[in-house]
PDB file of C-alpha atoms in Angstrom:
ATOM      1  CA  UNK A   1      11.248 -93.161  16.566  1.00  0.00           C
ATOM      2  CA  UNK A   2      12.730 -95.043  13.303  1.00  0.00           C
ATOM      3  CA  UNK A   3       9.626 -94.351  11.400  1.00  0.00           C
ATOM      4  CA  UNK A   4       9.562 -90.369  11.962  1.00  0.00           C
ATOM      5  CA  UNK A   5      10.685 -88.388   9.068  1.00  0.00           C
ATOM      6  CA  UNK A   6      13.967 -86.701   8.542  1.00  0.00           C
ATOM      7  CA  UNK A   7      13.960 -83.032   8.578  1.00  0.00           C
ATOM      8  CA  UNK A   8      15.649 -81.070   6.295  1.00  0.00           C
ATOM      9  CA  UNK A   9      16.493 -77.596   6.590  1.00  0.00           C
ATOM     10  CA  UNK A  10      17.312 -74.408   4.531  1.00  0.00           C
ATOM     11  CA  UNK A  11      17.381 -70.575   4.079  1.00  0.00           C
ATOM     12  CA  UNK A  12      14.939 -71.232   0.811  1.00  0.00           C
ATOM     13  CA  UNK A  13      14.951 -74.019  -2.135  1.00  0.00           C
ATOM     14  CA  UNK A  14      18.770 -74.695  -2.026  1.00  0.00           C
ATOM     15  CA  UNK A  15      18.377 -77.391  -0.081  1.00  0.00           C
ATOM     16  CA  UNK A  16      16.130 -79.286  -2.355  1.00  0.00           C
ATOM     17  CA  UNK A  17      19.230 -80.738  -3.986  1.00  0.00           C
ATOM     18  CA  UNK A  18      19.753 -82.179  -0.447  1.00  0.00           C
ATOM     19  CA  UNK A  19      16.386 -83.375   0.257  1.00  0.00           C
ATOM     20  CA  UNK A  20      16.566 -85.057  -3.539  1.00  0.00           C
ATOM     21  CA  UNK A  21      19.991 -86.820  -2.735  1.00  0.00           C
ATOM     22  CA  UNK A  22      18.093 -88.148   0.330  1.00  0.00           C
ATOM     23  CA  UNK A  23      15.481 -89.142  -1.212  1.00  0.00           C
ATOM     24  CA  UNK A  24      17.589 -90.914  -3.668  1.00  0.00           C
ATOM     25  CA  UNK A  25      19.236 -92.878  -1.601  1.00  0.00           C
ATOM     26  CA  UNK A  26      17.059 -93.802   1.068  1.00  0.00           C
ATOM     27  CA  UNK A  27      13.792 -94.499  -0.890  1.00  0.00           C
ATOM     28  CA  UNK A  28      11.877 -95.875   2.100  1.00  0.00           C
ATOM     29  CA  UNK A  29      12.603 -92.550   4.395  1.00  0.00           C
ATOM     30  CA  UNK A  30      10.426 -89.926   4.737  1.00  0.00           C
ATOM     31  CA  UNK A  31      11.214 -86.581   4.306  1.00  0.00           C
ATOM     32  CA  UNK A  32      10.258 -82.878   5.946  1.00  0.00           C
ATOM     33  CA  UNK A  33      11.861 -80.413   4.047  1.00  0.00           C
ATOM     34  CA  UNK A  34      11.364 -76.643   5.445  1.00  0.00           C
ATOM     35  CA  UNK A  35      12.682 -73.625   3.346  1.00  0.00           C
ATOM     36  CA  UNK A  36      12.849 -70.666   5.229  1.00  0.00           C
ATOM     37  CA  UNK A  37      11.473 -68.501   2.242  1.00  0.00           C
ATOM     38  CA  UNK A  38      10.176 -65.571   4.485  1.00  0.00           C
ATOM     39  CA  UNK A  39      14.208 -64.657   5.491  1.00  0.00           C
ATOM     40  CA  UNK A  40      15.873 -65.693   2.334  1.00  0.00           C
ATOM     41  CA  UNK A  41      18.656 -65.038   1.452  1.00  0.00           C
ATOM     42  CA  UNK A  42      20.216 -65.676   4.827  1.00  0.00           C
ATOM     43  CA  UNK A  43      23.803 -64.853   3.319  1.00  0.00           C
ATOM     44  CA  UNK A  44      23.977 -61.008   3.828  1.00  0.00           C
ATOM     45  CA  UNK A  45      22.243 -61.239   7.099  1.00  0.00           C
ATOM     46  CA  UNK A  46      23.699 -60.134  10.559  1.00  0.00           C
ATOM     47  CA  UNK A  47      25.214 -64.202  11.885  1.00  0.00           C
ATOM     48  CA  UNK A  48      22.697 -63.514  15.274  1.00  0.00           C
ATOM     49  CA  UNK A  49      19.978 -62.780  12.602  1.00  0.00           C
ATOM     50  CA  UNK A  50      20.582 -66.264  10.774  1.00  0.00           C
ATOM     51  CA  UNK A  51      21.227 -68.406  14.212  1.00  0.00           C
ATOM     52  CA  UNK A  52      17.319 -66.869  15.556  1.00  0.00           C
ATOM     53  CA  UNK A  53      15.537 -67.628  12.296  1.00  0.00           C
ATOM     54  CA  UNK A  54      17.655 -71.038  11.879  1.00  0.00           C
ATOM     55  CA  UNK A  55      16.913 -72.226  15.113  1.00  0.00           C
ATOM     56  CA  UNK A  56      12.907 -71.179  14.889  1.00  0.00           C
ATOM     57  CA  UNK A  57      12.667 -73.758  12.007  1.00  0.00           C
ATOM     58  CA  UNK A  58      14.581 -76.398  14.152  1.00  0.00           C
ATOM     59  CA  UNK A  59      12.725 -75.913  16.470  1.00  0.00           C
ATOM     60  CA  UNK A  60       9.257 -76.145  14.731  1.00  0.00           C
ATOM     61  CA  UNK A  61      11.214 -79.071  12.933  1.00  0.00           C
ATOM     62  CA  UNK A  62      11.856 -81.143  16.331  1.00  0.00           C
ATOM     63  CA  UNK A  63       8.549 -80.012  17.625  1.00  0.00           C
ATOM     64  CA  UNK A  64       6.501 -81.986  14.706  1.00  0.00           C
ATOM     65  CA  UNK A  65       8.646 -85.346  15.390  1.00  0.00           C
ATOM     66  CA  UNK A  66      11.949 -85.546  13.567  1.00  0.00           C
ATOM     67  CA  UNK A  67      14.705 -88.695  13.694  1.00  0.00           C
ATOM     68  CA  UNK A  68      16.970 -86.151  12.540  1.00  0.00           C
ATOM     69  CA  UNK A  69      18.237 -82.585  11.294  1.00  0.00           C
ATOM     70  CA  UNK A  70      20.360 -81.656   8.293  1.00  0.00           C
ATOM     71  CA  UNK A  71      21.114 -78.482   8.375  1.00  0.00           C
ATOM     72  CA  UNK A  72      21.660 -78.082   4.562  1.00  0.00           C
ATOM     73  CA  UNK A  73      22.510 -74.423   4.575  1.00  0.00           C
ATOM     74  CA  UNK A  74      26.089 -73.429   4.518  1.00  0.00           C
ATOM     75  CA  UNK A  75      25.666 -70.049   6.045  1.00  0.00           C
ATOM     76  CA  UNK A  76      23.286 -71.536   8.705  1.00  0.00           C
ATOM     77  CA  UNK A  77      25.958 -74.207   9.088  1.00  0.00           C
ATOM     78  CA  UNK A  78      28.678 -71.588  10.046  1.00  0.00           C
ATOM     79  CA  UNK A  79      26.162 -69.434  11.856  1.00  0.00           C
ATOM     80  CA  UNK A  80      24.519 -72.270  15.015  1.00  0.00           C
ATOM     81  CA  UNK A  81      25.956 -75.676  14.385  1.00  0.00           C
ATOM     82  CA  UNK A  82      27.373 -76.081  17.732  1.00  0.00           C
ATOM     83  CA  UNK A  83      23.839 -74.669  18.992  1.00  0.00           C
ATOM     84  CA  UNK A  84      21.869 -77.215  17.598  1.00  0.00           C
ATOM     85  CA  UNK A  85      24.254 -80.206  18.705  1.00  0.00           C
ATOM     86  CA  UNK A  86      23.658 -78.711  22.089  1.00  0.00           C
ATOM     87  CA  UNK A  87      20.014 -78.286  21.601  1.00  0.00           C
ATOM     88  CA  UNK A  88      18.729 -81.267  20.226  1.00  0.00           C
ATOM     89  CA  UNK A  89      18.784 -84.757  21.250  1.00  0.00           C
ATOM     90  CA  UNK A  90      18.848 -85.893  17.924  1.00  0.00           C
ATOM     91  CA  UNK A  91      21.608 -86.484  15.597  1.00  0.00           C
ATOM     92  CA  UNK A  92      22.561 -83.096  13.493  1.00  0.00           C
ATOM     93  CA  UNK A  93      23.715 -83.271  10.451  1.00  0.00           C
ATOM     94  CA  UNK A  94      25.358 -80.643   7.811  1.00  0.00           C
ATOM     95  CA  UNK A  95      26.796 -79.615   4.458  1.00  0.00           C
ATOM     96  CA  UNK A  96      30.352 -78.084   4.950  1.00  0.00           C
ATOM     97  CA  UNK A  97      32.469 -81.548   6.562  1.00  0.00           C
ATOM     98  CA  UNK A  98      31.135 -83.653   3.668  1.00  0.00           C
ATOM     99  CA  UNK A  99      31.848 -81.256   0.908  1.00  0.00           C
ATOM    100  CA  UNK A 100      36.088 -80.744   2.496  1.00  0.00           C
ATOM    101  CA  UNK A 101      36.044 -84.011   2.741  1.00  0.00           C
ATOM    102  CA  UNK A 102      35.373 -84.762  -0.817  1.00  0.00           C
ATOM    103  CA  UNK A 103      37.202 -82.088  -2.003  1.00  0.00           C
ATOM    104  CA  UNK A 104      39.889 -83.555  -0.631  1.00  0.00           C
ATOM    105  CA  UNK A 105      40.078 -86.734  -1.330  1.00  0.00           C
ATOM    106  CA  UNK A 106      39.687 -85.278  -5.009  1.00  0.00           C
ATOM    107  CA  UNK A 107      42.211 -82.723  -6.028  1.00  0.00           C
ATOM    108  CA  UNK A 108      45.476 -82.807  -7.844  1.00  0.00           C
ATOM    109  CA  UNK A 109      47.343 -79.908  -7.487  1.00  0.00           C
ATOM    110  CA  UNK A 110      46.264 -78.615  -3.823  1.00  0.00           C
ATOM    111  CA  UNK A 111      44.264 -75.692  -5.324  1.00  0.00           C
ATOM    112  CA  UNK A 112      41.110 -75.685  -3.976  1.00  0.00           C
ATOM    113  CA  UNK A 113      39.000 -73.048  -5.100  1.00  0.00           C
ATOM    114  CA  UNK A 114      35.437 -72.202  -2.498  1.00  0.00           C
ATOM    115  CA  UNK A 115      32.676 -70.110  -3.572  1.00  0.00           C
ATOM    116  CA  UNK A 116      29.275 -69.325  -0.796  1.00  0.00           C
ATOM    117  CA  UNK A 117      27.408 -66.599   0.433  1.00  0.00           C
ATOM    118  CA  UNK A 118      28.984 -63.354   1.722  1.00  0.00           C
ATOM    119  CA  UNK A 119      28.189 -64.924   5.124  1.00  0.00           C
ATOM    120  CA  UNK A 120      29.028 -68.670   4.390  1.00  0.00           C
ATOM    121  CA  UNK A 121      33.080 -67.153   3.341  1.00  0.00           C
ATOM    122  CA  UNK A 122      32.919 -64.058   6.137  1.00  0.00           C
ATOM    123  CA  UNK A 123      32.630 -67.171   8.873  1.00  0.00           C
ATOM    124  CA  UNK A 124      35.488 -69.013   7.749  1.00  0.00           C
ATOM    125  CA  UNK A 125      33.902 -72.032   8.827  1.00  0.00           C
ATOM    126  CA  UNK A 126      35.765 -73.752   5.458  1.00  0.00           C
ATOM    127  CA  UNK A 127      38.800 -72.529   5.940  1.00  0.00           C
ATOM    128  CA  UNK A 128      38.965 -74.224   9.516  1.00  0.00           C
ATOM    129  CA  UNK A 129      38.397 -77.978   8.126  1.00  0.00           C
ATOM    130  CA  UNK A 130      40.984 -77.275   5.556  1.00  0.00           C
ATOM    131  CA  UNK A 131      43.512 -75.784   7.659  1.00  0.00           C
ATOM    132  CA  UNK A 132      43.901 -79.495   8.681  1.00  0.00           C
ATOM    133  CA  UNK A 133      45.685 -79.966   5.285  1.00  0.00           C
ATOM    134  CA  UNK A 134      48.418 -77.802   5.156  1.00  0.00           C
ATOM    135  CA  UNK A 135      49.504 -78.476   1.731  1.00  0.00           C
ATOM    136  CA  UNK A 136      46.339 -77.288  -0.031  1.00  0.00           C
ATOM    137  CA  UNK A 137      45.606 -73.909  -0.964  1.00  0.00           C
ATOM    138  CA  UNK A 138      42.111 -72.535  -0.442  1.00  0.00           C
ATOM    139  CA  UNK A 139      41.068 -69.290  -2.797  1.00  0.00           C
ATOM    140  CA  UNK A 140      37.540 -67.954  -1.896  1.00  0.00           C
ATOM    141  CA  UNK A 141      34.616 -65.917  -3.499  1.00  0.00           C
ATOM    142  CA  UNK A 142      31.513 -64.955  -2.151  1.00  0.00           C
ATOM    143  CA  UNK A 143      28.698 -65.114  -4.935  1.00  0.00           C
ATOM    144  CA  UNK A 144      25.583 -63.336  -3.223  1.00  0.00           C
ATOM    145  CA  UNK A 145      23.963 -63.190  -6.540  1.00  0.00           C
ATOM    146  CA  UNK A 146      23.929 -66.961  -7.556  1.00  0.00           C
ATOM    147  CA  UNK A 147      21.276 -67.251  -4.769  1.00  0.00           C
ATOM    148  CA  UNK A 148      19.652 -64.493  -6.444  1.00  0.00           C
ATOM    149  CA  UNK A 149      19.252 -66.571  -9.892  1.00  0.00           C
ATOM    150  CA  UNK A 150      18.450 -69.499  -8.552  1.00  0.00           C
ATOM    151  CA  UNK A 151      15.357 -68.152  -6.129  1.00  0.00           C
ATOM    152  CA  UNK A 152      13.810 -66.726  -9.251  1.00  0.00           C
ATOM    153  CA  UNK A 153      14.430 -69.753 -11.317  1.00  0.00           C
ATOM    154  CA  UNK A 154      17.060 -69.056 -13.796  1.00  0.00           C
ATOM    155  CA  UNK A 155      19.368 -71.330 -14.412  1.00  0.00           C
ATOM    156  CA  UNK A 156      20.787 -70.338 -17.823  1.00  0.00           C
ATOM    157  CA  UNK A 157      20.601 -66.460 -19.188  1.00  0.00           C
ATOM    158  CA  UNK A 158      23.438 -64.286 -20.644  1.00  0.00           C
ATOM    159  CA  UNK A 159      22.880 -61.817 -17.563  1.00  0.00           C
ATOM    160  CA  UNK A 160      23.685 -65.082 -15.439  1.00  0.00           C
ATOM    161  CA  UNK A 161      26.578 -66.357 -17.360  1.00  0.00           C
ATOM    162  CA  UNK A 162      27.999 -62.460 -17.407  1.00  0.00           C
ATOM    163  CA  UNK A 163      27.774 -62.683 -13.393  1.00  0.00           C
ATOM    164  CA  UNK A 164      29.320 -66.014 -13.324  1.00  0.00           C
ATOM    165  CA  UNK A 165      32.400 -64.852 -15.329  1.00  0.00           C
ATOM    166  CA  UNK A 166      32.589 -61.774 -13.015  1.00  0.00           C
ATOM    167  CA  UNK A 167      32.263 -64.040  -9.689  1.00  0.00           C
ATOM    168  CA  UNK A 168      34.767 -66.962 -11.036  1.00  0.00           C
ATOM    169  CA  UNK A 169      37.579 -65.068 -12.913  1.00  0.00           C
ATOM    170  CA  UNK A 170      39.743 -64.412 -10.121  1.00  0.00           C
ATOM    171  CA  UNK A 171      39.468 -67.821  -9.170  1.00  0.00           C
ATOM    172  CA  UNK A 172      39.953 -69.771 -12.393  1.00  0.00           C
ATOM    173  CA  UNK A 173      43.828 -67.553 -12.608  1.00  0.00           C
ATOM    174  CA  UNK A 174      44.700 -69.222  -9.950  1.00  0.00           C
ATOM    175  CA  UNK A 175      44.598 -72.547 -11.621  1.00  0.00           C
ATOM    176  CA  UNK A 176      42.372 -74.297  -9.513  1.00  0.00           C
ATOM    177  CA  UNK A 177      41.296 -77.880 -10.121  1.00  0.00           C
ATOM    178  CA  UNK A 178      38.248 -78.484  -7.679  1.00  0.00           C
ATOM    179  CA  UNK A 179      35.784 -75.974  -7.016  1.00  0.00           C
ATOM    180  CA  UNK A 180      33.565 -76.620  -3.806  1.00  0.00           C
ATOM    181  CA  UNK A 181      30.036 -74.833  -4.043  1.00  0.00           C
ATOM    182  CA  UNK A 182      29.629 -73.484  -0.514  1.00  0.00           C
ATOM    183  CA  UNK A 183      25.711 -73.137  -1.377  1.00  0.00           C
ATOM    184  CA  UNK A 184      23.122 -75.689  -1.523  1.00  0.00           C
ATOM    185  CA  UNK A 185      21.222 -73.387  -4.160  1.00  0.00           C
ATOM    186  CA  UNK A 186      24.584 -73.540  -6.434  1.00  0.00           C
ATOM    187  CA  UNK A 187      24.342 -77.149  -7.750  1.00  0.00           C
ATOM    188  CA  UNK A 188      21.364 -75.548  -9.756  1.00  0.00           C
ATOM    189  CA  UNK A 189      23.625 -73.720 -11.758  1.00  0.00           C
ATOM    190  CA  UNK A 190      25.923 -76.172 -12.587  1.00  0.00           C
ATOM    191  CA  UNK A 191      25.974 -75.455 -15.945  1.00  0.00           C
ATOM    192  CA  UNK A 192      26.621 -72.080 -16.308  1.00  0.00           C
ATOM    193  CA  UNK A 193      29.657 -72.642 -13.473  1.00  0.00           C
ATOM    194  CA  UNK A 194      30.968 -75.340 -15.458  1.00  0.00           C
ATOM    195  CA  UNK A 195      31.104 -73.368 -18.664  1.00  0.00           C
ATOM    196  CA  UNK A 196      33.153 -70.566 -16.740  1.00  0.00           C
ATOM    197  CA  UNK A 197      35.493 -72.883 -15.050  1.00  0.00           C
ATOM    198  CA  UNK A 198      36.257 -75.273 -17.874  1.00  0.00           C
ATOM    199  CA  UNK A 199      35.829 -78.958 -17.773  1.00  0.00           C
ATOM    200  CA  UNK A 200      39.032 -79.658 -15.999  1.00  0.00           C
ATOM    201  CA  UNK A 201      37.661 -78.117 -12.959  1.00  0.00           C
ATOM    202  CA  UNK A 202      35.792 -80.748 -10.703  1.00  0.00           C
ATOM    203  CA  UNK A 203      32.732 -78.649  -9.360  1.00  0.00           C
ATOM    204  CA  UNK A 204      32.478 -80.586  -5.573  1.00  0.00           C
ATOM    205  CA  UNK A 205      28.883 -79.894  -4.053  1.00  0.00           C
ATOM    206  CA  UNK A 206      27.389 -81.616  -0.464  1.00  0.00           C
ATOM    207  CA  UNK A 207      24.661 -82.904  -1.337  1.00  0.00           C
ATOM    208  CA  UNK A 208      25.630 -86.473  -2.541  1.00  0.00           C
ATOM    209  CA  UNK A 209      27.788 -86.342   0.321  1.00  0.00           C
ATOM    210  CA  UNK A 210      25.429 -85.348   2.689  1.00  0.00           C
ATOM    211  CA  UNK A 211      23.133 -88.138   1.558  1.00  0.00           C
ATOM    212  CA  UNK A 212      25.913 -90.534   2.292  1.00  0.00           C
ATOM    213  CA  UNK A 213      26.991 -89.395   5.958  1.00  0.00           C
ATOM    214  CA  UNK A 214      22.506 -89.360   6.438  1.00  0.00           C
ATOM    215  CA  UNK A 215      22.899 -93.298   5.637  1.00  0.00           C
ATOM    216  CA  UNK A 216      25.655 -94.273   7.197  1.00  0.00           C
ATOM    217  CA  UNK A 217      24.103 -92.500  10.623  1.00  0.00           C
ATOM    218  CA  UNK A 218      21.010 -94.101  10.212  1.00  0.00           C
ATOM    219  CA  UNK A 219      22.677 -97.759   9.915  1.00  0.00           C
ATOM    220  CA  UNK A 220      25.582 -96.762  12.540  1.00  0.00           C
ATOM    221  CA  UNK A 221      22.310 -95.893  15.062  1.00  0.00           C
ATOM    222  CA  UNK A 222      19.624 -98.281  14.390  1.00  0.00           C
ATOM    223  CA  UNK A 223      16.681 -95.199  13.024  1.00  0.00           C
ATOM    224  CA  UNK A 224      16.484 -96.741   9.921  1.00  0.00           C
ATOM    225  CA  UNK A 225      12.413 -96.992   8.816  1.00  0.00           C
ATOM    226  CA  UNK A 226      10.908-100.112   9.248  1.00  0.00           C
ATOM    227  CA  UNK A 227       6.896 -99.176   8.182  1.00  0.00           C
ATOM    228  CA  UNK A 228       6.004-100.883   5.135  1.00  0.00           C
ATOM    229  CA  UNK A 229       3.570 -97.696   4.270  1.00  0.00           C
ATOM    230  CA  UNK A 230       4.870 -96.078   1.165  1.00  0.00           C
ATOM    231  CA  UNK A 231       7.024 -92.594   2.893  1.00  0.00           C
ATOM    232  CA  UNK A 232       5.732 -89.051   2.813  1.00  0.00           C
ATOM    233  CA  UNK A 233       7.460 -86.164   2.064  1.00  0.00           C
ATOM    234  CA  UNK A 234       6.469 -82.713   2.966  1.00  0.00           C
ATOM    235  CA  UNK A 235       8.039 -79.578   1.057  1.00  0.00           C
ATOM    236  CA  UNK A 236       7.073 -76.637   4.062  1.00  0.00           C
ATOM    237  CA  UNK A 237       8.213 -72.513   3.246  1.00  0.00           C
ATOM    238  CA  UNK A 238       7.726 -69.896   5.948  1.00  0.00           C
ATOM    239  CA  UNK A 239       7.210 -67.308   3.118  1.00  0.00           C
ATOM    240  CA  UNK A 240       3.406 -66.509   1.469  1.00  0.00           C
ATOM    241  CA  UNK A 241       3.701 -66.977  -2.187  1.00  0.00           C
ATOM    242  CA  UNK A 242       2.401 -70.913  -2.806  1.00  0.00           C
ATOM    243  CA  UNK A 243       2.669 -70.839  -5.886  1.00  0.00           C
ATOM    244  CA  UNK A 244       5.634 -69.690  -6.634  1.00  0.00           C
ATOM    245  CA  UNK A 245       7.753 -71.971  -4.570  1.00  0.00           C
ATOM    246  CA  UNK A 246       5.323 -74.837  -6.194  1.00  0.00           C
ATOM    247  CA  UNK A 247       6.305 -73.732  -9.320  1.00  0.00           C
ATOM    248  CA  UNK A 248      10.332 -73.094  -8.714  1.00  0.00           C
ATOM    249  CA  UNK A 249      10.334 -76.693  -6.494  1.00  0.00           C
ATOM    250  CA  UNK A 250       8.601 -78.507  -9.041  1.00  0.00           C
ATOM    251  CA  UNK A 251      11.459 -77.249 -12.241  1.00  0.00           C
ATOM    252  CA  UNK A 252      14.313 -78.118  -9.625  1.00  0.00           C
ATOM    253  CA  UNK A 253      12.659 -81.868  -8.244  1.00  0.00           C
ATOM    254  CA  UNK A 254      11.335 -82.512 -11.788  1.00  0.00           C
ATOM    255  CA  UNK A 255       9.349 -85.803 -11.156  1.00  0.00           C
ATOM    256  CA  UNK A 256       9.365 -85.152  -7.145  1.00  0.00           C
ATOM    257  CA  UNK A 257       6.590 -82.972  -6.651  1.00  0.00           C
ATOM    258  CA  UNK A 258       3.932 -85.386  -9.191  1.00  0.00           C
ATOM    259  CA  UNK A 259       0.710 -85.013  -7.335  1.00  0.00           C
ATOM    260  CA  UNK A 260       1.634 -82.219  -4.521  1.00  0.00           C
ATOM    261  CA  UNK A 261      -1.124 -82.086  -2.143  1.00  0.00           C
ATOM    262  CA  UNK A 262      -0.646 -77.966  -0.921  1.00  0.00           C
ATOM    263  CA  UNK A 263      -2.051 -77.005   1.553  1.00  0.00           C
ATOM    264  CA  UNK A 264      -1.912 -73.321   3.793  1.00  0.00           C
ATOM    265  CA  UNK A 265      -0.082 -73.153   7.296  1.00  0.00           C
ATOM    266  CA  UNK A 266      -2.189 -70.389   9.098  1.00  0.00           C
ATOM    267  CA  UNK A 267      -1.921 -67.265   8.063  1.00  0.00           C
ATOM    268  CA  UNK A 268       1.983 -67.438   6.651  1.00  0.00           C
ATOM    269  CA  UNK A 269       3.538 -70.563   4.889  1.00  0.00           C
ATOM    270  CA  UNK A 270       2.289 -73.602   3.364  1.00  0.00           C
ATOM    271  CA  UNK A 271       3.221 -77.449   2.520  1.00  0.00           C
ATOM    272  CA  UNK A 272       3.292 -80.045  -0.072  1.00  0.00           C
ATOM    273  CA  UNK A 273       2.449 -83.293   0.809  1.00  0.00           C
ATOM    274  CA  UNK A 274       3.534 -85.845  -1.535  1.00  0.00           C
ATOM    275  CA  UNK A 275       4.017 -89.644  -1.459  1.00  0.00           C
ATOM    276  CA  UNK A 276       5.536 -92.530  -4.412  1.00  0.00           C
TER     277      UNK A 276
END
């Protein structure tokens, strides 16, 4: 059991930022990412729509041999959380606790501003965990394009910095001082958030979070690896276009795809198989 990977879960590449604060942090655990590239975006999509797909790659996920799940889509998150803690007999993990809880723990004025997918806000799965602090005021945005950008691999363009002003406006009046990204893919645009919001705006994402509460479950249950093999890490998409999601992983991991062994999976989807 300890030495089975950890599997990793998303509507597309988002979650890389996940998988790369995992892989960070716990160098000696290996990693099975799936990206659910065939059904991306999931954030306009009817919630029963997103909880089917979702749980498909879960399944497939468990199915292979898993120590555990993070769920690192928001609007997945929102959509079958409480499914998959019922489903699985491993421990579930996801991305919307650890990013309140840093947000949190880092504001000054009780502004909080939230920005996700039209689905991620619709749910109100956020505004639940912060209803717990009474004092802080949440302002929301849905941002459908960001996800958009980021699945064609822009990062930085005047059409994307236009959007950004559009999408973040509103919420910079209000005088916010922490911004949560309610997206996995939205840490990849950092930047061009950043420059909209001003530098006194603390942009709060889940992944270095997420990493952390993946740790301290692993210690609190005893699945931490104990093979002295170098790890593996698998990058798997349900869509058809290899190279393309080679090409868009490798400029978001950088170093972390160096040698990518890819290889087909049937007659949709494929992997990369990669190692230290």
């Amino acid at each position: 059991m300890n030495n089975l990977p950890i599997g990793i879960f998303d509507s597309g590449v988002g979650g890389l930022t996940v998988a790369r604060a995992v892989r960070d942090q716990l160098p000696r655990e290996s990693i099975t990412y799936v990206g659910d590239t065939a059904h991306s975006p999931y954030g306009p999509k009817p919630i029963a729509d997103v909880r089917e797909y979702a749980l498909s790659c879960l399944d497939d996920l468990v199915d292979q041999g898993v120590k555990m799940l993070v769920i690192a889509c928001n609007t997945a998150s929102a959509a079958m959380l409480r499914d998959a803690h019922e489903r699985y007999d491993v421990p579930v993990l996801e991305v919307i606790q650890p990013a309140v809880r840093s947000a949190v723990q880092i504001t000054r004025n009780q502004k909080v501003g939230l920005i996700g997918t039209v689905g991620t806000i619709n749910s109100r799965a956020y505004d639940d965990l912060f209803s717990i602090r009474s004092d802080i005021e949440l302002y929301t945005k849905a941002c459908p394009r960001f996800v958009e950008f980021v699945e064609a691999g822009v990062t930085s363009s005047p059409e994307l910095l236009a959007v950004a002003e559009e999408y973040l406006g509103g919420l910079r009046d209000h005088h916010i001082d922490t911004l949560v990204l309610g997206c996995t893919h939205y840490p990849f645009l950092r930047g061009a958030i950043s420059q909209v919001m001003g530098n006194d705006v603390v942009l709060v994402s889940s992944d270095i979070e997420t990493a952390n509460d993946v740790y301290k479950t692993l210690v609190d249950r005893g699945l931490q690896r104990s093979d002295d093999e170098a790890p593996s890490y698998q990058y798997r998409s349900t869509g058809d276009d290899p190279e393309a999601f080679y090409g868009l992983a490798q400029r978001l991991l950088g170093n972390g795809l160096q040698n990518a062994n890819l290889q087909k999976l049937g007659d949709h989807g494929f992997t990369l198989t990669t190692s230290h």
